[in-house]
Amino acid sequence: MPNFQTIDLADVSLRAAIEGQGPLVVMVHGFPESWYSWRHQMGPVAQAGFRVCALDVRGYGGSSRPEAIEAYDMEHMVADVAGVIEALSPDAPAVLVGHDWGAPIVWNTALIRPDRVRAVAGLSVPYTGVPKRPFTD
């Protein structure tokens, strides 16, 4: 059974379900889901020797819900995941797993912050490669 922690970042607070000890694995849900969509994967991953963090991304579940539409752009989502890694694993990179809309979030986090990412997996969405124009343009 996971423990819940609130991770306070610059402009949002994110609810995280956390289970296990060891290297960090961050699981990012899709649309319209929550941390709960990872409930069946968390235990086995934790038992394999990892610390698992399943997020409620901004706007979902127990996380902050900013009013501005711009607060939900990819740049903010990437900053949120990087901030969670900094908070929970300041000295080591994390494994990122994203499902559905969570897949592009974790891929872009790996592209923008490779120093914080050990490995990345996207589920249910095909990876189309590095974009010709970064989302930050």
PDB file of N, CA and C in Angstrom, residues 1-100:
ATOM      1  N   MET A   1       0.843  -1.174   0.000  1.00  0.00           N
ATOM      2  CA  MET A   1       0.000   0.000   0.000  1.00  0.00           C
ATOM      3  C   MET A   1       0.892   1.244   0.000  1.00  0.00           C
ATOM      4  N   PRO A   2       0.682   2.141  -0.934  1.00  0.00           N
ATOM      5  CA  PRO A   2       1.551   3.326  -1.001  1.00  0.00           C
ATOM      6  C   PRO A   2       1.274   4.322   0.117  1.00  0.00           C
ATOM      7  N   ASN A   3       2.281   5.113   0.404  1.00  0.00           N
ATOM      8  CA  ASN A   3       2.132   6.282   1.265  1.00  0.00           C
ATOM      9  C   ASN A   3       1.971   7.480   0.352  1.00  0.00           C
ATOM     10  N   PHE A   4       1.268   8.493   0.824  1.00  0.00           N
ATOM     11  CA  PHE A   4       1.061   9.686   0.012  1.00  0.00           C
ATOM     12  C   PHE A   4       1.907  10.825   0.537  1.00  0.00           C
ATOM     13  N   GLN A   5       2.474  11.562  -0.398  1.00  0.00           N
ATOM     14  CA  GLN A   5       3.317  12.704  -0.074  1.00  0.00           C
ATOM     15  C   GLN A   5       2.945  13.840  -1.012  1.00  0.00           C
ATOM     16  N   THR A   6       2.949  15.045  -0.478  1.00  0.00           N
ATOM     17  CA  THR A   6       2.759  16.226  -1.312  1.00  0.00           C
ATOM     18  C   THR A   6       4.126  16.811  -1.617  1.00  0.00           C
ATOM     19  N   ILE A   7       4.398  17.004  -2.896  1.00  0.00           N
ATOM     20  CA  ILE A   7       5.675  17.570  -3.329  1.00  0.00           C
ATOM     21  C   ILE A   7       5.403  18.993  -3.785  1.00  0.00           C
ATOM     22  N   ASP A   8       5.939  19.946  -3.042  1.00  0.00           N
ATOM     23  CA  ASP A   8       5.727  21.362  -3.348  1.00  0.00           C
ATOM     24  C   ASP A   8       6.806  21.847  -4.304  1.00  0.00           C
ATOM     25  N   LEU A   9       6.362  22.322  -5.469  1.00  0.00           N
ATOM     26  CA  LEU A   9       7.262  22.874  -6.477  1.00  0.00           C
ATOM     27  C   LEU A   9       7.024  24.371  -6.571  1.00  0.00           C
ATOM     28  N   ALA A  10       7.650  25.026  -7.518  1.00  0.00           N
ATOM     29  CA  ALA A  10       7.577  26.490  -7.613  1.00  0.00           C
ATOM     30  C   ALA A  10       6.149  27.006  -7.721  1.00  0.00           C
ATOM     31  N   ASP A  11       5.332  26.402  -8.587  1.00  0.00           N
ATOM     32  CA  ASP A  11       3.989  26.945  -8.807  1.00  0.00           C
ATOM     33  C   ASP A  11       2.860  25.956  -8.577  1.00  0.00           C
ATOM     34  N   VAL A  12       3.176  24.723  -8.185  1.00  0.00           N
ATOM     35  CA  VAL A  12       2.148  23.715  -7.907  1.00  0.00           C
ATOM     36  C   VAL A  12       2.585  22.808  -6.770  1.00  0.00           C
ATOM     37  N   SER A  13       1.607  22.123  -6.213  1.00  0.00           N
ATOM     38  CA  SER A  13       1.857  21.027  -5.284  1.00  0.00           C
ATOM     39  C   SER A  13       1.322  19.768  -5.946  1.00  0.00           C
ATOM     40  N   LEU A  14       2.140  18.728  -5.977  1.00  0.00           N
ATOM     41  CA  LEU A  14       1.755  17.483  -6.629  1.00  0.00           C
ATOM     42  C   LEU A  14       1.597  16.378  -5.600  1.00  0.00           C
ATOM     43  N   ARG A  15       0.491  15.632  -5.715  1.00  0.00           N
ATOM     44  CA  ARG A  15       0.314  14.471  -4.846  1.00  0.00           C
ATOM     45  C   ARG A  15       1.028  13.294  -5.490  1.00  0.00           C
ATOM     46  N   ALA A  16       1.742  12.550  -4.660  1.00  0.00           N
ATOM     47  CA  ALA A  16       2.472  11.384  -5.139  1.00  0.00           C
ATOM     48  C   ALA A  16       2.186  10.197  -4.233  1.00  0.00           C
ATOM     49  N   ALA A  17       1.912   9.063  -4.841  1.00  0.00           N
ATOM     50  CA  ALA A  17       1.815   7.796  -4.122  1.00  0.00           C
ATOM     51  C   ALA A  17       3.199   7.164  -4.204  1.00  0.00           C
ATOM     52  N   ILE A  18       3.758   6.801  -3.051  1.00  0.00           N
ATOM     53  CA  ILE A  18       5.144   6.318  -3.009  1.00  0.00           C
ATOM     54  C   ILE A  18       5.196   4.984  -2.280  1.00  0.00           C
ATOM     55  N   GLU A  19       5.976   4.072  -2.856  1.00  0.00           N
ATOM     56  CA  GLU A  19       6.110   2.742  -2.271  1.00  0.00           C
ATOM     57  C   GLU A  19       7.513   2.220  -2.551  1.00  0.00           C
ATOM     58  N   GLY A  20       8.107   1.529  -1.574  1.00  0.00           N
ATOM     59  CA  GLY A  20       9.385   0.859  -1.769  1.00  0.00           C
ATOM     60  C   GLY A  20      10.598   1.716  -1.467  1.00  0.00           C
ATOM     61  N   GLN A  21      11.757   1.083  -1.593  1.00  0.00           N
ATOM     62  CA  GLN A  21      13.054   1.717  -1.366  1.00  0.00           C
ATOM     63  C   GLN A  21      13.981   1.336  -2.507  1.00  0.00           C
ATOM     64  N   GLY A  22      14.900   2.231  -2.831  1.00  0.00           N
ATOM     65  CA  GLY A  22      15.872   1.951  -3.877  1.00  0.00           C
ATOM     66  C   GLY A  22      15.881   3.052  -4.912  1.00  0.00           C
ATOM     67  N   PRO A  23      16.447   2.776  -6.084  1.00  0.00           N
ATOM     68  CA  PRO A  23      16.464   3.783  -7.146  1.00  0.00           C
ATOM     69  C   PRO A  23      15.035   4.203  -7.506  1.00  0.00           C
ATOM     70  N   LEU A  24      14.886   5.463  -7.872  1.00  0.00           N
ATOM     71  CA  LEU A  24      13.558   6.033  -8.112  1.00  0.00           C
ATOM     72  C   LEU A  24      13.009   5.680  -9.491  1.00  0.00           C
ATOM     73  N   VAL A  25      11.736   5.282  -9.511  1.00  0.00           N
ATOM     74  CA  VAL A  25      10.949   5.109 -10.731  1.00  0.00           C
ATOM     75  C   VAL A  25       9.750   6.038 -10.608  1.00  0.00           C
ATOM     76  N   VAL A  26       9.584   6.948 -11.563  1.00  0.00           N
ATOM     77  CA  VAL A  26       8.449   7.876 -11.564  1.00  0.00           C
ATOM     78  C   VAL A  26       7.480   7.428 -12.649  1.00  0.00           C
ATOM     79  N   MET A  27       6.230   7.206 -12.248  1.00  0.00           N
ATOM     80  CA  MET A  27       5.179   6.780 -13.170  1.00  0.00           C
ATOM     81  C   MET A  27       4.223   7.942 -13.405  1.00  0.00           C
ATOM     82  N   VAL A  28       3.996   8.263 -14.680  1.00  0.00           N
ATOM     83  CA  VAL A  28       3.172   9.419 -15.053  1.00  0.00           C
ATOM     84  C   VAL A  28       1.951   8.908 -15.821  1.00  0.00           C
ATOM     85  N   HIS A  29       0.775   9.212 -15.294  1.00  0.00           N
ATOM     86  CA  HIS A  29      -0.480   8.714 -15.868  1.00  0.00           C
ATOM     87  C   HIS A  29      -0.882   9.464 -17.130  1.00  0.00           C
ATOM     88  N   GLY A  30      -1.883   8.921 -17.794  1.00  0.00           N
ATOM     89  CA  GLY A  30      -2.424   9.528 -19.002  1.00  0.00           C
ATOM     90  C   GLY A  30      -3.691  10.317 -18.735  1.00  0.00           C
ATOM     91  N   PHE A  31      -4.470  10.518 -19.794  1.00  0.00           N
ATOM     92  CA  PHE A  31      -5.686  11.330 -19.746  1.00  0.00           C
ATOM     93  C   PHE A  31      -6.899  10.429 -19.894  1.00  0.00           C
ATOM     94  N   PRO A  32      -7.917  10.584 -19.117  1.00  0.00           N
ATOM     95  CA  PRO A  32      -8.022  11.298 -17.843  1.00  0.00           C
ATOM     96  C   PRO A  32      -7.862  10.306 -16.703  1.00  0.00           C
ATOM     97  N   GLU A  33      -6.697  10.178 -16.165  1.00  0.00           N
ATOM     98  CA  GLU A  33      -6.405   9.192 -15.130  1.00  0.00           C
ATOM     99  C   GLU A  33      -5.836   9.874 -13.885  1.00  0.00           C
ATOM    100  N   SER A  34      -5.214   9.076 -13.027  1.00  0.00           N
ATOM    101  CA  SER A  34      -4.557   9.578 -11.821  1.00  0.00           C
ATOM    102  C   SER A  34      -3.496   8.559 -11.424  1.00  0.00           C
ATOM    103  N   TRP A  35      -2.841   8.792 -10.297  1.00  0.00           N
ATOM    104  CA  TRP A  35      -1.841   7.854  -9.788  1.00  0.00           C
ATOM    105  C   TRP A  35      -2.430   6.450  -9.710  1.00  0.00           C
ATOM    106  N   TYR A  36      -3.735   6.370  -9.454  1.00  0.00           N
ATOM    107  CA  TYR A  36      -4.425   5.102  -9.203  1.00  0.00           C
ATOM    108  C   TYR A  36      -4.301   4.131 -10.379  1.00  0.00           C
ATOM    109  N   SER A  37      -4.096   4.647 -11.565  1.00  0.00           N
ATOM    110  CA  SER A  37      -3.956   3.768 -12.732  1.00  0.00           C
ATOM    111  C   SER A  37      -2.694   2.909 -12.650  1.00  0.00           C
ATOM    112  N   TRP A  38      -1.765   3.272 -11.788  1.00  0.00           N
ATOM    113  CA  TRP A  38      -0.521   2.516 -11.609  1.00  0.00           C
ATOM    114  C   TRP A  38      -0.577   1.564 -10.410  1.00  0.00           C
ATOM    115  N   ARG A  39      -1.708   1.454  -9.736  1.00  0.00           N
ATOM    116  CA  ARG A  39      -1.791   0.710  -8.476  1.00  0.00           C
ATOM    117  C   ARG A  39      -1.344  -0.747  -8.601  1.00  0.00           C
ATOM    118  N   HIS A  40      -1.589  -1.384  -9.738  1.00  0.00           N
ATOM    119  CA  HIS A  40      -1.209  -2.791  -9.891  1.00  0.00           C
ATOM    120  C   HIS A  40       0.272  -2.967 -10.232  1.00  0.00           C
ATOM    121  N   GLN A  41       0.917  -1.945 -10.742  1.00  0.00           N
ATOM    122  CA  GLN A  41       2.335  -2.029 -11.096  1.00  0.00           C
ATOM    123  C   GLN A  41       3.246  -1.612  -9.946  1.00  0.00           C
ATOM    124  N   MET A  42       2.757  -0.762  -9.059  1.00  0.00           N
ATOM    125  CA  MET A  42       3.615  -0.205  -8.008  1.00  0.00           C
ATOM    126  C   MET A  42       4.219  -1.278  -7.112  1.00  0.00           C
ATOM    127  N   GLY A  43       3.412  -2.182  -6.608  1.00  0.00           N
ATOM    128  CA  GLY A  43       3.895  -3.218  -5.692  1.00  0.00           C
ATOM    129  C   GLY A  43       4.985  -4.083  -6.293  1.00  0.00           C
ATOM    130  N   PRO A  44       4.758  -4.673  -7.464  1.00  0.00           N
ATOM    131  CA  PRO A  44       5.809  -5.500  -8.062  1.00  0.00           C
ATOM    132  C   PRO A  44       7.101  -4.734  -8.366  1.00  0.00           C
ATOM    133  N   VAL A  45       6.988  -3.491  -8.812  1.00  0.00           N
ATOM    134  CA  VAL A  45       8.195  -2.700  -9.084  1.00  0.00           C
ATOM    135  C   VAL A  45       8.928  -2.404  -7.773  1.00  0.00           C
ATOM    136  N   ALA A  46       8.182  -2.071  -6.722  1.00  0.00           N
ATOM    137  CA  ALA A  46       8.795  -1.838  -5.408  1.00  0.00           C
ATOM    138  C   ALA A  46       9.452  -3.113  -4.887  1.00  0.00           C
ATOM    139  N   GLN A  47       8.795  -4.251  -5.062  1.00  0.00           N
ATOM    140  CA  GLN A  47       9.363  -5.523  -4.609  1.00  0.00           C
ATOM    141  C   GLN A  47      10.623  -5.893  -5.386  1.00  0.00           C
ATOM    142  N   ALA A  48      10.764  -5.354  -6.573  1.00  0.00           N
ATOM    143  CA  ALA A  48      11.971  -5.600  -7.377  1.00  0.00           C
ATOM    144  C   ALA A  48      13.143  -4.725  -6.937  1.00  0.00           C
ATOM    145  N   GLY A  49      12.926  -3.873  -5.920  1.00  0.00           N
ATOM    146  CA  GLY A  49      14.029  -3.090  -5.368  1.00  0.00           C
ATOM    147  C   GLY A  49      14.054  -1.627  -5.750  1.00  0.00           C
ATOM    148  N   PHE A  50      12.904  -1.082  -6.127  1.00  0.00           N
ATOM    149  CA  PHE A  50      12.831   0.320  -6.521  1.00  0.00           C
ATOM    150  C   PHE A  50      11.924   1.111  -5.590  1.00  0.00           C
ATOM    151  N   ARG A  51      12.154   2.409  -5.547  1.00  0.00           N
ATOM    152  CA  ARG A  51      11.243   3.344  -4.897  1.00  0.00           C
ATOM    153  C   ARG A  51      10.340   3.877  -6.008  1.00  0.00           C
ATOM    154  N   VAL A  52       9.060   3.596  -5.918  1.00  0.00           N
ATOM    155  CA  VAL A  52       8.108   3.935  -6.972  1.00  0.00           C
ATOM    156  C   VAL A  52       7.304   5.155  -6.558  1.00  0.00           C
ATOM    157  N   CYS A  53       7.213   6.111  -7.459  1.00  0.00           N
ATOM    158  CA  CYS A  53       6.421   7.322  -7.251  1.00  0.00           C
ATOM    159  C   CYS A  53       5.426   7.423  -8.401  1.00  0.00           C
ATOM    160  N   ALA A  54       4.134   7.296  -8.098  1.00  0.00           N
ATOM    161  CA  ALA A  54       3.088   7.489  -9.104  1.00  0.00           C
ATOM    162  C   ALA A  54       2.438   8.839  -8.827  1.00  0.00           C
ATOM    163  N   LEU A  55       2.528   9.730  -9.787  1.00  0.00           N
ATOM    164  CA  LEU A  55       2.061  11.112  -9.615  1.00  0.00           C
ATOM    165  C   LEU A  55       0.601  11.295  -9.977  1.00  0.00           C
ATOM    166  N   ASP A  56      -0.006  12.290  -9.366  1.00  0.00           N
ATOM    167  CA  ASP A  56      -1.166  12.959  -9.938  1.00  0.00           C
ATOM    168  C   ASP A  56      -0.580  14.189 -10.617  1.00  0.00           C
ATOM    169  N   VAL A  57      -0.594  14.234 -11.958  1.00  0.00           N
ATOM    170  CA  VAL A  57      -0.036  15.406 -12.627  1.00  0.00           C
ATOM    171  C   VAL A  57      -0.908  16.621 -12.334  1.00  0.00           C
ATOM    172  N   ARG A  58      -0.363  17.806 -12.549  1.00  0.00           N
ATOM    173  CA  ARG A  58      -1.109  19.042 -12.275  1.00  0.00           C
ATOM    174  C   ARG A  58      -2.477  18.978 -12.947  1.00  0.00           C
ATOM    175  N   GLY A  59      -3.483  19.393 -12.181  1.00  0.00           N
ATOM    176  CA  GLY A  59      -4.847  19.389 -12.683  1.00  0.00           C
ATOM    177  C   GLY A  59      -5.625  18.124 -12.379  1.00  0.00           C
ATOM    178  N   TYR A  60      -4.989  17.121 -11.819  1.00  0.00           N
ATOM    179  CA  TYR A  60      -5.639  15.836 -11.566  1.00  0.00           C
ATOM    180  C   TYR A  60      -5.537  15.453 -10.096  1.00  0.00           C
ATOM    181  N   GLY A  61      -6.506  14.648  -9.655  1.00  0.00           N
ATOM    182  CA  GLY A  61      -6.469  14.048  -8.325  1.00  0.00           C
ATOM    183  C   GLY A  61      -6.203  15.052  -7.229  1.00  0.00           C
ATOM    184  N   GLY A  62      -5.206  14.756  -6.404  1.00  0.00           N
ATOM    185  CA  GLY A  62      -4.879  15.609  -5.275  1.00  0.00           C
ATOM    186  C   GLY A  62      -3.852  16.677  -5.561  1.00  0.00           C
ATOM    187  N   SER A  63      -3.512  16.883  -6.820  1.00  0.00           N
ATOM    188  CA  SER A  63      -2.530  17.913  -7.177  1.00  0.00           C
ATOM    189  C   SER A  63      -3.207  19.251  -7.441  1.00  0.00           C
ATOM    190  N   SER A  64      -2.403  20.309  -7.430  1.00  0.00           N
ATOM    191  CA  SER A  64      -2.909  21.664  -7.694  1.00  0.00           C
ATOM    192  C   SER A  64      -3.568  21.736  -9.059  1.00  0.00           C
ATOM    193  N   ARG A  65      -4.518  22.668  -9.166  1.00  0.00           N
ATOM    194  CA  ARG A  65      -5.243  22.895 -10.418  1.00  0.00           C
ATOM    195  C   ARG A  65      -5.125  24.358 -10.823  1.00  0.00           C
ATOM    196  N   PRO A  66      -4.010  24.739 -11.432  1.00  0.00           N
ATOM    197  CA  PRO A  66      -3.881  26.136 -11.863  1.00  0.00           C
ATOM    198  C   PRO A  66      -5.005  26.506 -12.837  1.00  0.00           C
ATOM    199  N   GLU A  67      -5.412  27.765 -12.797  1.00  0.00           N
ATOM    200  CA  GLU A  67      -6.501  28.223 -13.667  1.00  0.00           C
ATOM    201  C   GLU A  67      -6.040  28.531 -15.086  1.00  0.00           C
ATOM    202  N   ALA A  68      -4.852  29.061 -15.248  1.00  0.00           N
ATOM    203  CA  ALA A  68      -4.378  29.471 -16.575  1.00  0.00           C
ATOM    204  C   ALA A  68      -4.139  28.258 -17.474  1.00  0.00           C
ATOM    205  N   ILE A  69      -4.654  28.301 -18.676  1.00  0.00           N
ATOM    206  CA  ILE A  69      -4.453  27.218 -19.640  1.00  0.00           C
ATOM    207  C   ILE A  69      -2.965  27.002 -19.898  1.00  0.00           C
ATOM    208  N   GLU A  70      -2.196  28.087 -19.956  1.00  0.00           N
ATOM    209  CA  GLU A  70      -0.759  27.995 -20.222  1.00  0.00           C
ATOM    210  C   GLU A  70      -0.023  27.191 -19.159  1.00  0.00           C
ATOM    211  N   ALA A  71      -0.605  27.061 -17.984  1.00  0.00           N
ATOM    212  CA  ALA A  71       0.031  26.313 -16.898  1.00  0.00           C
ATOM    213  C   ALA A  71       0.078  24.815 -17.180  1.00  0.00           C
ATOM    214  N   TYR A  72      -0.588  24.380 -18.244  1.00  0.00           N
ATOM    215  CA  TYR A  72      -0.635  22.957 -18.586  1.00  0.00           C
ATOM    216  C   TYR A  72       0.175  22.622 -19.836  1.00  0.00           C
ATOM    217  N   ASP A  73       1.047  23.524 -20.260  1.00  0.00           N
ATOM    218  CA  ASP A  73       1.851  23.233 -21.448  1.00  0.00           C
ATOM    219  C   ASP A  73       2.962  22.238 -21.103  1.00  0.00           C
ATOM    220  N   MET A  74       3.585  21.713 -22.142  1.00  0.00           N
ATOM    221  CA  MET A  74       4.597  20.679 -21.961  1.00  0.00           C
ATOM    222  C   MET A  74       5.769  21.172 -21.119  1.00  0.00           C
ATOM    223  N   GLU A  75       6.139  22.411 -21.268  1.00  0.00           N
ATOM    224  CA  GLU A  75       7.252  22.954 -20.490  1.00  0.00           C
ATOM    225  C   GLU A  75       6.980  22.845 -18.990  1.00  0.00           C
ATOM    226  N   HIS A  76       5.758  23.134 -18.569  1.00  0.00           N
ATOM    227  CA  HIS A  76       5.399  23.010 -17.155  1.00  0.00           C
ATOM    228  C   HIS A  76       5.371  21.547 -16.715  1.00  0.00           C
ATOM    229  N   MET A  77       4.834  20.683 -17.565  1.00  0.00           N
ATOM    230  CA  MET A  77       4.760  19.258 -17.214  1.00  0.00           C
ATOM    231  C   MET A  77       6.159  18.666 -17.037  1.00  0.00           C
ATOM    232  N   VAL A  78       7.068  19.011 -17.942  1.00  0.00           N
ATOM    233  CA  VAL A  78       8.456  18.549 -17.841  1.00  0.00           C
ATOM    234  C   VAL A  78       9.100  19.086 -16.563  1.00  0.00           C
ATOM    235  N   ALA A  79       8.885  20.353 -16.269  1.00  0.00           N
ATOM    236  CA  ALA A  79       9.444  20.941 -15.047  1.00  0.00           C
ATOM    237  C   ALA A  79       8.904  20.236 -13.807  1.00  0.00           C
ATOM    238  N   ASP A  80       7.635  19.843 -13.848  1.00  0.00           N
ATOM    239  CA  ASP A  80       7.058  19.128 -12.710  1.00  0.00           C
ATOM    240  C   ASP A  80       7.755  17.792 -12.484  1.00  0.00           C
ATOM    241  N   VAL A  81       7.929  17.016 -13.537  1.00  0.00           N
ATOM    242  CA  VAL A  81       8.573  15.706 -13.390  1.00  0.00           C
ATOM    243  C   VAL A  81      10.021  15.881 -12.940  1.00  0.00           C
ATOM    244  N   ALA A  82      10.734  16.825 -13.527  1.00  0.00           N
ATOM    245  CA  ALA A  82      12.116  17.085 -13.097  1.00  0.00           C
ATOM    246  C   ALA A  82      12.153  17.525 -11.636  1.00  0.00           C
ATOM    247  N   GLY A  83      11.183  18.327 -11.219  1.00  0.00           N
ATOM    248  CA  GLY A  83      11.109  18.764  -9.826  1.00  0.00           C
ATOM    249  C   GLY A  83      10.852  17.621  -8.868  1.00  0.00           C
ATOM    250  N   VAL A  84      10.029  16.680  -9.276  1.00  0.00           N
ATOM    251  CA  VAL A  84       9.773  15.495  -8.446  1.00  0.00           C
ATOM    252  C   VAL A  84      11.051  14.680  -8.295  1.00  0.00           C
ATOM    253  N   ILE A  85      11.782  14.507  -9.385  1.00  0.00           N
ATOM    254  CA  ILE A  85      13.051  13.776  -9.301  1.00  0.00           C
ATOM    255  C   ILE A  85      14.009  14.495  -8.357  1.00  0.00           C
ATOM    256  N   GLU A  86      14.120  15.804  -8.499  1.00  0.00           N
ATOM    257  CA  GLU A  86      15.003  16.589  -7.613  1.00  0.00           C
ATOM    258  C   GLU A  86      14.602  16.415  -6.152  1.00  0.00           C
ATOM    259  N   ALA A  87      13.292  16.398  -5.876  1.00  0.00           N
ATOM    260  CA  ALA A  87      12.808  16.290  -4.496  1.00  0.00           C
ATOM    261  C   ALA A  87      13.033  14.901  -3.907  1.00  0.00           C
ATOM    262  N   LEU A  88      12.824  13.863  -4.699  1.00  0.00           N
ATOM    263  CA  LEU A  88      12.865  12.501  -4.167  1.00  0.00           C
ATOM    264  C   LEU A  88      14.192  11.781  -4.385  1.00  0.00           C
ATOM    265  N   SER A  89      14.982  12.233  -5.348  1.00  0.00           N
ATOM    266  CA  SER A  89      16.249  11.573  -5.662  1.00  0.00           C
ATOM    267  C   SER A  89      17.278  12.609  -6.103  1.00  0.00           C
ATOM    268  N   PRO A  90      17.665  13.503  -5.188  1.00  0.00           N
ATOM    269  CA  PRO A  90      18.536  14.611  -5.587  1.00  0.00           C
ATOM    270  C   PRO A  90      19.913  14.190  -6.094  1.00  0.00           C
ATOM    271  N   ASP A  91      20.367  13.007  -5.715  1.00  0.00           N
ATOM    272  CA  ASP A  91      21.719  12.586  -6.073  1.00  0.00           C
ATOM    273  C   ASP A  91      21.794  11.532  -7.169  1.00  0.00           C
ATOM    274  N   ALA A  92      20.645  11.118  -7.702  1.00  0.00           N
ATOM    275  CA  ALA A  92      20.665  10.059  -8.716  1.00  0.00           C
ATOM    276  C   ALA A  92      19.527  10.261  -9.711  1.00  0.00           C
ATOM    277  N   PRO A  93      19.758   9.916 -10.967  1.00  0.00           N
ATOM    278  CA  PRO A  93      18.689  10.026 -11.957  1.00  0.00           C
ATOM    279  C   PRO A  93      17.607   8.972 -11.717  1.00  0.00           C
ATOM    280  N   ALA A  94      16.463   9.153 -12.350  1.00  0.00           N
ATOM    281  CA  ALA A  94      15.318   8.267 -12.165  1.00  0.00           C
ATOM    282  C   ALA A  94      14.952   7.570 -13.467  1.00  0.00           C
ATOM    283  N   VAL A  95      14.246   6.469 -13.319  1.00  0.00           N
ATOM    284  CA  VAL A  95      13.599   5.799 -14.438  1.00  0.00           C
ATOM    285  C   VAL A  95      12.213   6.417 -14.571  1.00  0.00           C
ATOM    286  N   LEU A  96      11.820   6.789 -15.790  1.00  0.00           N
ATOM    287  CA  LEU A  96      10.508   7.387 -16.029  1.00  0.00           C
ATOM    288  C   LEU A  96       9.657   6.441 -16.860  1.00  0.00           C
ATOM    289  N   VAL A  97       8.387   6.294 -16.454  1.00  0.00           N
ATOM    290  CA  VAL A  97       7.431   5.472 -17.183  1.00  0.00           C
ATOM    291  C   VAL A  97       6.174   6.306 -17.380  1.00  0.00           C
ATOM    292  N   GLY A  98       5.751   6.455 -18.625  1.00  0.00           N
ATOM    293  CA  GLY A  98       4.552   7.229 -18.915  1.00  0.00           C
ATOM    294  C   GLY A  98       3.560   6.427 -19.725  1.00  0.00           C
ATOM    295  N   HIS A  99       2.281   6.589 -19.409  1.00  0.00           N
ATOM    296  CA  HIS A  99       1.209   5.927 -20.157  1.00  0.00           C
ATOM    297  C   HIS A  99       0.345   6.980 -20.836  1.00  0.00           C
ATOM    298  N   ASP A 100      -0.013   6.739 -22.093  1.00  0.00           N
ATOM    299  CA  ASP A 100      -0.911   7.629 -22.820  1.00  0.00           C
ATOM    300  C   ASP A 100      -0.297   9.031 -22.847  1.00  0.00           C
TER     301      ASP A 100
END
